[in-house]
Coordinates of C-alpha atoms in Angstrom, one line a residue:
M11 CA 15.7 9.0 -0.2
D12 CA 15.1 6.1 2.3
R13 CA 15.5 2.6 0.9
I14 CA 12.3 1.0 -0.4
P15 CA 11.7 -2.5 0.9
C16 CA 11.9 -5.2 -1.8
I17 CA 9.1 -7.7 -1.9
L18 CA 9.6 -10.8 -4.0
T19 CA 6.7 -12.6 -5.6
I20 CA 7.2 -16.2 -6.9
A21 CA 4.1 -17.0 -8.9
G22 CA 2.4 -17.4 -12.3
S23 CA 1.7 -14.7 -14.8
D24 CA -1.9 -13.7 -15.6
S25 CA -2.2 -12.2 -19.1
G26 CA -5.5 -10.6 -18.1
G27 CA -3.6 -8.6 -15.4
G28 CA -6.0 -9.5 -12.5
A29 CA -4.2 -12.2 -10.6
G30 CA -0.8 -13.7 -10.2
I31 CA 2.4 -11.7 -10.7
Q32 CA 0.5 -8.8 -12.1
A33 CA -1.8 -8.5 -9.1
D34 CA 1.1 -9.0 -6.7
I35 CA 3.2 -6.2 -8.2
K36 CA 0.3 -3.8 -8.2
A37 CA -0.5 -4.5 -4.5
I38 CA 3.2 -4.3 -3.5
T39 CA 3.6 -1.0 -5.3
M40 CA 0.5 0.6 -4.0
L41 CA 1.6 -0.3 -0.4
G42 CA 5.0 1.3 -0.9
G43 CA 7.2 -1.6 -1.7
Y44 CA 9.5 -2.5 -4.6
G45 CA 8.2 -5.6 -6.4
A46 CA 10.6 -8.2 -7.8
S47 CA 9.4 -11.4 -9.5
V48 CA 10.1 -15.0 -10.4
I49 CA 7.7 -16.3 -13.0
T50 CA 6.7 -20.0 -12.5
A51 CA 4.2 -20.3 -15.2
L52 CA 2.6 -18.4 -18.1
T53 CA -1.2 -18.5 -18.4
A54 CA -3.3 -17.4 -21.3
Q55 CA -6.4 -16.0 -19.5
N56 CA -8.8 -13.2 -19.3
T57 CA -11.6 -12.2 -16.8
A58 CA -13.7 -15.3 -17.8
T59 CA -11.4 -18.2 -18.4
V60 CA -7.9 -19.8 -18.6
T61 CA -7.3 -21.1 -22.1
G62 CA -3.7 -22.4 -21.6
I63 CA -0.8 -22.8 -19.2
H64 CA 2.9 -23.0 -20.2
A65 CA 5.5 -23.6 -17.5
P66 CA 9.2 -22.9 -17.9
S67 CA 11.6 -25.6 -16.8
A68 CA 12.2 -26.0 -13.1
K69 CA 15.9 -25.2 -13.7
F70 CA 15.0 -21.8 -15.3
V71 CA 12.7 -21.0 -12.4
A72 CA 15.5 -21.7 -10.0
L73 CA 17.8 -19.5 -12.1
Q74 CA 15.4 -16.6 -11.9
L75 CA 15.2 -16.9 -8.1
K76 CA 19.0 -17.3 -7.6
T77 CA 19.7 -14.4 -9.8
V78 CA 17.4 -12.0 -7.9
L79 CA 18.7 -13.1 -4.5
D80 CA 22.4 -12.8 -5.6
D81 CA 22.0 -9.1 -6.3
I82 CA 18.9 -7.7 -4.5
R83 CA 18.3 -7.6 -0.8
V84 CA 14.8 -9.1 -0.4
D85 CA 12.8 -8.0 2.7
A86 CA 9.9 -10.4 2.3
A87 CA 8.6 -12.9 -0.2
K88 CA 5.4 -14.7 -1.2
T89 CA 4.7 -17.7 -3.4
G90 CA 1.6 -18.2 -5.4
M91 CA 1.0 -20.5 -8.3
L92 CA 3.9 -23.1 -8.3
F93 CA 2.2 -25.5 -10.7
S94 CA 4.4 -28.6 -10.6
A95 CA 6.4 -30.8 -8.2
P96 CA 9.7 -30.1 -10.0
I97 CA 9.1 -26.3 -9.8
I98 CA 8.2 -26.6 -6.1
E99 CA 11.3 -28.6 -5.4
A100 CA 13.5 -26.1 -7.3
V101 CA 12.0 -23.1 -5.4
A102 CA 12.1 -24.8 -2.0
S103 CA 15.8 -25.8 -2.5
V104 CA 16.8 -22.2 -3.1
L105 CA 14.7 -20.8 -0.2
E106 CA 15.8 -23.3 2.4
N107 CA 18.4 -20.8 3.8
K108 CA 16.3 -17.7 3.4
T109 CA 16.7 -14.8 5.9
F110 CA 13.4 -13.0 5.2
P111 CA 9.7 -13.8 6.0
L112 CA 7.9 -15.9 3.5
V113 CA 4.1 -16.0 2.9
V114 CA 3.0 -19.2 1.1
D115 CA -0.3 -18.9 -0.7
P116 CA -1.0 -22.5 -1.8
V117 CA -2.8 -21.6 -5.1
C118 CA -4.6 -24.7 -6.5
V119 CA -7.5 -23.5 -8.6
A120 CA -8.2 -20.2 -10.5
T121 CA -11.4 -18.3 -9.9
S122 CA -12.7 -19.6 -13.2
G123 CA -12.2 -23.2 -12.0
T124 CA -9.1 -24.1 -13.9
R125 CA -6.6 -26.2 -11.9
L126 CA -3.3 -24.3 -11.3
L127 CA -1.5 -27.0 -9.3
Q128 CA -0.9 -30.4 -10.8
E129 CA -2.3 -33.3 -8.8
D130 CA 1.1 -34.8 -8.3
A131 CA 2.3 -31.5 -6.8
V132 CA 0.0 -31.5 -3.8
E133 CA 2.3 -33.6 -1.7
A134 CA 5.4 -31.6 -2.8
M135 CA 3.6 -28.4 -1.7
R136 CA 2.8 -29.9 1.6
T137 CA 6.2 -31.4 2.4
R138 CA 8.6 -28.9 0.7
M139 CA 6.9 -25.4 0.9
F140 CA 4.8 -25.5 4.0
P141 CA 7.8 -26.0 6.4
L142 CA 9.4 -22.8 4.9
A143 CA 6.3 -20.7 5.4
D144 CA 6.3 -18.0 8.1
L145 CA 2.6 -17.7 7.2
L146 CA 0.4 -20.1 5.1
T147 CA -2.7 -18.5 3.6
P148 CA -5.1 -21.2 2.3
N149 CA -8.7 -20.5 1.4
L150 CA -11.4 -23.0 2.5
P151 CA -11.2 -25.3 -0.5
E152 CA -7.4 -25.3 -0.2
A153 CA -7.5 -26.0 3.5
E154 CA -9.8 -29.0 2.7
L155 CA -7.5 -30.3 0.0
F156 CA -4.4 -30.3 2.2
T157 CA -6.0 -31.6 5.4
G158 CA -8.4 -34.1 3.8
M159 CA -11.4 -32.8 5.9
K160 CA -14.5 -30.7 5.3
V161 CA -14.3 -27.2 6.7
E162 CA -17.9 -26.0 7.3
T163 CA -17.9 -24.6 10.8
R164 CA -15.7 -22.4 13.0
E165 CA -14.5 -25.4 14.9
D166 CA -13.7 -27.2 11.6
A167 CA -11.5 -24.2 10.7
F168 CA -9.7 -24.5 14.1
T169 CA -9.1 -28.2 13.5
A170 CA -7.8 -27.6 10.0
A171 CA -5.5 -24.9 11.2
R172 CA -4.0 -27.2 13.8
L173 CA -3.5 -29.9 11.2
L174 CA -1.8 -27.5 8.8
L175 CA 0.5 -26.2 11.6
K176 CA 1.7 -29.8 12.1
M177 CA 2.9 -29.7 8.4
G178 CA 5.5 -27.1 9.3
P179 CA 4.4 -23.5 8.8
K180 CA 5.0 -21.1 11.7
A181 CA 1.5 -19.7 11.3
V182 CA -1.7 -20.2 9.3
L183 CA -4.4 -17.8 8.1
I184 CA -7.5 -19.7 6.8
K185 CA -9.4 -17.3 4.6
G186 CA -13.2 -17.2 5.0
G187 CA -14.2 -15.6 1.7
H188 CA -15.9 -18.7 0.5
N189 CA -18.3 -18.7 3.5
D190 CA -21.8 -17.2 3.0
S191 CA -21.9 -14.7 5.9
P192 CA -22.3 -10.9 6.3
A193 CA -18.7 -10.5 7.4
V194 CA -15.6 -12.2 6.1
T195 CA -13.6 -13.8 8.9
D196 CA -10.1 -15.0 8.4
W197 CA -8.8 -17.2 11.2
F198 CA -5.2 -16.9 12.3
M199 CA -3.3 -19.4 14.4
D200 CA 0.3 -20.0 15.3
S201 CA 1.9 -22.9 17.0
G202 CA 1.6 -21.5 20.5
G203 CA -1.7 -19.6 20.5
E204 CA -5.5 -19.7 20.2
P205 CA -7.4 -18.9 17.0
I206 CA -7.7 -15.1 16.4
P207 CA -10.4 -13.8 14.0
F208 CA -9.6 -11.1 11.5
M209 CA -12.9 -9.7 10.3
Q210 CA -13.9 -7.4 7.4
Q211 CA -17.3 -6.4 6.2
R212 CA -18.2 -8.5 3.1
V213 CA -18.3 -6.6 -0.2
D214 CA -21.1 -7.5 -2.5
T215 CA -19.1 -7.7 -5.8
I216 CA -18.3 -10.0 -8.6
F217 CA -14.8 -8.5 -9.0
T218 CA -13.0 -11.1 -6.9
H219 CA -10.4 -12.5 -9.4
G220 CA -7.0 -12.4 -7.8
T221 CA -8.2 -11.6 -4.2
G222 CA -6.0 -14.3 -2.7
C223 CA -2.9 -13.2 -4.6
T224 CA -3.6 -9.6 -3.6
L225 CA -4.0 -10.4 0.1
S226 CA -0.9 -12.5 0.3
A227 CA 1.2 -9.9 -1.5
A228 CA -0.1 -7.2 0.8
I229 CA 0.7 -9.3 3.9
A230 CA 4.2 -9.9 2.6
T231 CA 4.6 -6.2 2.0
G232 CA 3.7 -5.4 5.5
L233 CA 6.1 -8.0 6.8
G234 CA 8.8 -6.5 4.6
F235 CA 8.2 -3.1 6.2
G236 CA 8.8 -4.7 9.6
L237 CA 5.3 -5.1 10.8
D238 CA 4.4 -8.0 13.0
T239 CA 2.1 -10.7 11.5
G240 CA -1.1 -9.4 13.0
P241 CA -0.8 -5.8 11.9
A242 CA 0.4 -7.0 8.5
I243 CA -2.7 -9.1 8.1
L244 CA -5.0 -6.3 9.2
R245 CA -3.5 -3.7 6.9
A246 CA -3.6 -6.2 4.0
Q247 CA -7.3 -6.9 4.7
E248 CA -8.1 -3.2 4.8
Y249 CA -6.4 -2.7 1.4
L250 CA -8.2 -5.7 -0.2
N251 CA -11.5 -4.5 1.2
L252 CA -11.0 -1.1 -0.3
A253 CA -9.9 -2.6 -3.7
L254 CA -13.0 -4.8 -3.7
R255 CA -15.3 -1.8 -3.0
A256 CA -13.6 0.1 -5.9
G257 CA -13.9 -2.8 -8.4
F258 CA -15.0 -2.0 -11.9
R259 CA -16.0 -4.0 -15.0
L260 CA -13.0 -5.0 -17.1
G261 CA -14.3 -7.8 -19.4
E262 CA -17.1 -10.3 -19.6
G263 CA -16.1 -12.2 -16.5
G264 CA -15.8 -11.4 -12.8
G265 CA -12.7 -9.3 -13.1
P266 CA -10.2 -8.2 -10.4
P267 CA -10.4 -5.8 -7.5
N268 CA -9.1 -2.3 -8.2
H269 CA -5.6 -2.2 -6.9
L270 CA -5.3 1.6 -7.6
A271 CA -8.1 2.4 -5.1
P272 CA -5.7 4.1 -2.5
W273 CA -4.2 6.3 -5.2
I274 CA -7.7 7.2 -6.5
K275 CA -8.8 8.3 -3.0
E276 CA -5.6 10.3 -2.4
R277 CA -5.8 12.0 -5.7
A278 CA -9.4 13.2 -5.0
R279 CA -8.6 14.9 -1.6
A280 CA -7.5 18.3 -3.1
S281 CA -10.6 18.5 -5.3
V282 CA -12.9 17.6 -2.4
L283 CA -11.4 20.4 -0.3
A284 CA -11.9 22.8 -3.2
S285 CA -15.5 21.8 -3.6
V286 CA -16.2 22.3 0.1
D287 CA -14.6 25.8 -0.1
D288 CA -16.7 26.7 -3.1
L289 CA -19.9 25.4 -1.5
G290 CA -19.3 27.5 1.6
R291 CA -18.8 30.6 -0.5
R292 CA -22.1 30.0 -2.4
L293 CA -24.2 29.2 0.7
S294 CA -22.9 32.0 2.9
S295 CA -24.1 34.6 0.4
A296 CA -27.3 32.8 -0.7
A297 CA -30.7 34.3 -0.1
G298 CA -33.0 31.9 1.8
M299 CA -30.1 29.9 3.3
R300 CA -30.7 31.3 6.8
A301 CA -34.3 29.9 6.9
M302 CA -33.0 26.4 6.1
L303 CA -30.4 26.1 8.9
P304 CA -30.9 24.9 12.4
R305 CA -30.5 27.3 15.4
G306 CA -27.3 25.5 16.3
R307 CA -24.2 25.0 14.2
A308 CA -24.6 23.1 10.9
N309 CA -22.0 21.6 8.6
V310 CA -21.5 19.9 5.3
A311 CA -19.8 16.6 4.7
V312 CA -18.2 15.7 1.3
A313 CA -16.5 12.3 0.8
V314 CA -13.7 11.2 -1.3
P315 CA -14.4 8.1 -3.5
F316 CA -14.7 4.8 -1.5
A317 CA -14.6 6.7 1.8
D318 CA -14.8 4.5 4.9
R319 CA -13.5 6.6 7.7
L320 CA -14.0 10.2 9.1
L321 CA -10.7 11.3 7.7
D322 CA -12.0 10.6 4.2
V323 CA -14.8 13.2 4.7
A324 CA -14.3 16.9 4.6
G325 CA -16.3 19.8 6.0
F326 CA -15.7 23.1 7.6
S327 CA -13.6 23.2 10.8
G328 CA -16.2 25.4 12.4
G329 CA -19.3 24.9 10.3
F330 CA -22.1 27.3 9.4
V331 CA -23.4 29.8 12.0
T332 CA -26.0 32.6 12.0
T333 CA -24.8 36.0 12.8
A334 CA -26.5 38.7 14.8
R335 CA -27.6 40.3 11.5
D336 CA -29.4 37.1 10.5
Q337 CA -26.7 36.3 8.0
V338 CA -24.9 33.0 7.4
D339 CA -21.2 32.8 8.0
V340 CA -18.7 30.0 7.4
V341 CA -16.5 29.4 10.3
G342 CA -13.0 28.0 9.8
Y343 CA -11.7 26.3 6.7
P344 CA -12.2 23.1 4.7
E345 CA -10.7 20.1 6.6
F346 CA -11.0 16.4 6.6
G347 CA -12.3 14.8 9.8
S348 CA -13.9 18.1 11.0
C349 CA -17.6 17.2 11.0
P350 CA -18.0 14.0 13.0
R351 CA -21.8 14.0 13.2
T352 CA -22.6 14.9 9.6
A353 CA -19.7 12.7 8.3
S354 CA -20.7 9.7 10.4
L355 CA -24.2 9.9 9.0
L356 CA -22.9 10.1 5.5
L357 CA -20.5 7.2 5.9
S358 CA -23.3 5.1 7.4
A359 CA -25.7 6.0 4.7
R360 CA -23.1 5.0 2.1
R361 CA -23.1 1.5 3.5
V362 CA -26.7 1.2 2.2
C363 CA -26.5 3.7 -0.6
P364 CA -22.9 3.8 -2.0
D365 CA -23.7 6.5 -4.5
M366 CA -24.2 9.1 -1.8
G367 CA -21.2 11.5 -1.8
C368 CA -22.2 14.4 0.4
A369 CA -24.6 15.5 3.1
M370 CA -25.6 18.8 4.8
T371 CA -27.3 19.6 8.1
L372 CA -30.5 21.6 7.9
G373 CA -33.1 22.6 10.4
A374 CA -36.2 20.6 10.9
G375 CA -38.7 23.4 11.1
D376 CA -42.3 23.1 9.8
E377 CA -41.5 25.2 6.6
L378 CA -38.5 23.1 5.6
L379 CA -40.4 19.8 6.3
R380 CA -43.3 21.1 4.3
A381 CA -41.0 22.1 1.4
L382 CA -39.4 18.6 1.4
E383 CA -42.9 17.0 1.4
E384 CA -44.0 19.1 -1.6
L385 CA -40.8 18.1 -3.5
G386 CA -41.6 14.4 -2.8
A387 CA -38.4 14.1 -0.6
E388 CA -39.7 11.9 2.2
V389 CA -37.7 12.1 5.4
A390 CA -36.5 8.8 6.9
W391 CA -36.5 9.5 10.7
M392 CA -33.9 7.9 12.9
D393 CA -35.1 6.4 16.2
R394 CA -33.4 8.3 19.0
E395 CA -35.7 6.7 21.7
N396 CA -34.5 3.2 21.0
A397 CA -30.8 4.0 20.3
P398 CA -28.4 1.6 22.1
A399 CA -26.2 3.0 24.9
Y400 CA -23.1 3.1 22.7
A401 CA -24.8 5.4 20.2
S402 CA -24.5 8.6 22.2
G403 CA -22.4 11.7 22.6
D404 CA -21.3 14.2 20.1
S405 CA -18.8 12.1 18.2
G406 CA -21.3 10.8 15.6
G407 CA -22.2 7.5 17.3
F408 CA -26.0 8.1 17.1
E409 CA -25.8 9.3 13.5
E410 CA -23.8 6.3 12.5
W411 CA -26.2 3.8 14.2
G412 CA -29.4 5.7 13.3
A413 CA -28.8 6.2 9.6
F414 CA -27.8 2.6 9.0
A415 CA -30.7 1.3 11.0
V416 CA -33.4 3.4 9.3
L417 CA -32.1 3.1 5.7
S418 CA -31.4 -0.6 5.9
S419 CA -35.0 -1.2 7.0
L420 CA -36.4 0.4 3.9
A421 CA -37.3 -1.4 0.7
D422 CA -36.1 1.4 -1.5
A423 CA -33.4 3.2 0.5
G424 CA -31.8 4.4 -2.7
S425 CA -34.6 6.9 -3.3
V426 CA -34.2 8.5 0.1
R427 CA -32.6 12.0 0.1
A428 CA -33.3 13.1 3.6
V429 CA -32.6 11.5 7.0
G430 CA -34.1 13.2 10.1
D431 CA -33.0 13.3 13.7
P432 CA -36.0 14.0 15.9
G433 CA -33.8 15.5 18.6
G434 CA -34.4 15.2 22.3
F435 CA -33.3 16.7 25.6
G436 CA -30.6 19.2 24.8
R437 CA -30.7 18.2 21.1
E438 CA -32.3 20.2 18.4
P439 CA -34.2 18.3 15.6
V440 CA -32.3 18.4 12.3
V441 CA -32.6 17.0 8.8
Y442 CA -29.6 15.7 6.8
L443 CA -30.0 16.3 3.1
L444 CA -28.1 13.6 1.1
A445 CA -26.8 14.0 -2.5
G446 CA -24.5 12.2 -4.9
D447 CA -22.1 15.1 -5.2
V448 CA -21.8 18.9 -4.4
H449 CA -23.5 19.9 -7.7
E450 CA -26.5 17.7 -6.9
L451 CA -26.6 19.1 -3.3
L452 CA -26.8 22.6 -4.6
V453 CA -29.6 21.7 -7.0
E454 CA -31.6 20.2 -4.1
L455 CA -30.9 23.2 -1.8
R456 CA -32.2 25.5 -4.6
K457 CA -35.4 23.5 -4.9
V458 CA -36.0 23.6 -1.1
A459 CA -35.2 27.3 -0.9
S460 CA -37.6 28.0 -3.8
K461 CA -40.4 26.1 -2.1
M462 CA -39.9 27.8 1.2
A463 CA -39.7 31.3 -0.3
K464 CA -42.5 30.6 -2.9
S465 CA -40.2 32.0 -5.5
P466 CA -37.1 30.9 -7.5
G467 CA -34.1 30.3 -5.2
V468 CA -30.8 32.0 -5.8
I469 CA -28.4 29.6 -4.2

């Protein structure tokens, strides 16, 4: 077995498991690293509050760090909560001759508002830890604290980054999560370059406890695997964004992101392929299915949990076709990434309606549209005439643009179960039926088939 890179986290312990050492170890493990730790403080906290902090002696913190480094080859490290000036001094003294990249997350205040860095430790952090940092990752309040300026605009962030670079770190990433904007922009700057934006779509969630810890640990893991700083930041952002989208209620407070999200997605892949296969068998032999399909090829799209790319959505490699005997055949086999148009529409619809888990292409004939109307399933029609130039071709660009445009314009998009493409030159009109899962999709198809046949469906 190949050696697993060791990532060292030097931070406080969170008894609630959402931030600090616990969050770091979870992120490091999920991204393939081996997590080692030096505990700088014990906190009594849950999802809502911090009720107490107990710090070991600076001498014991240094002993932990020296003991790890004496025996284990560390590939990258990060610091989080360092709490006091003596602990900062002890950690910095040991790390002065480090041979691995170091990410310094200058943790000052918990999500609940509790101060995690003593006031007399601010200067020690600035003078002793910053010069050791290969990357410094302050959020906006932390950038303001260490620079003494307000950071309200993009230009302010650039100025703050330059001021922080003068304090010694090789590079700075000012995190933009505290900004009120549709996208989260983290600004990266090193000593010789211009500011570089790293953007992710903002996740509307209260599960943000430990996000800074998670991001810095994920960046350190990327560096430990040999990634350059930019790719390490991007991979860490993508991981955190997924974990935020997968967040769940843990206690009475905000709670943490779901560090297990990549594993949950991967575990679901086999069952998604099996559900696609079962769906194909049912539909290919179902009475009334032929009348519901378009003249061209149709397909189904089934997503794994928290899907955000085409390779997270499975369909048939060849789709559904009508034979010369007016039967429905399934062509190919279940495969991820095989249905770009249907999958692109589903992924785009999920941005507005996250509960949607599958979609299927149907024809847009008068009988089917009438059946949908009788069932109260209003079709939200995409606007092909006003589609931008980039939303063209057969790779799903129009479906991605069109579904988001029409659904995001509706007051009650969550009630929509059908999105229509009116077609055009060389493009047959179709309707995409949406559902939460394969079982729900089959139920809806039975209802439509029954209405079209004026008798109970047998799908």
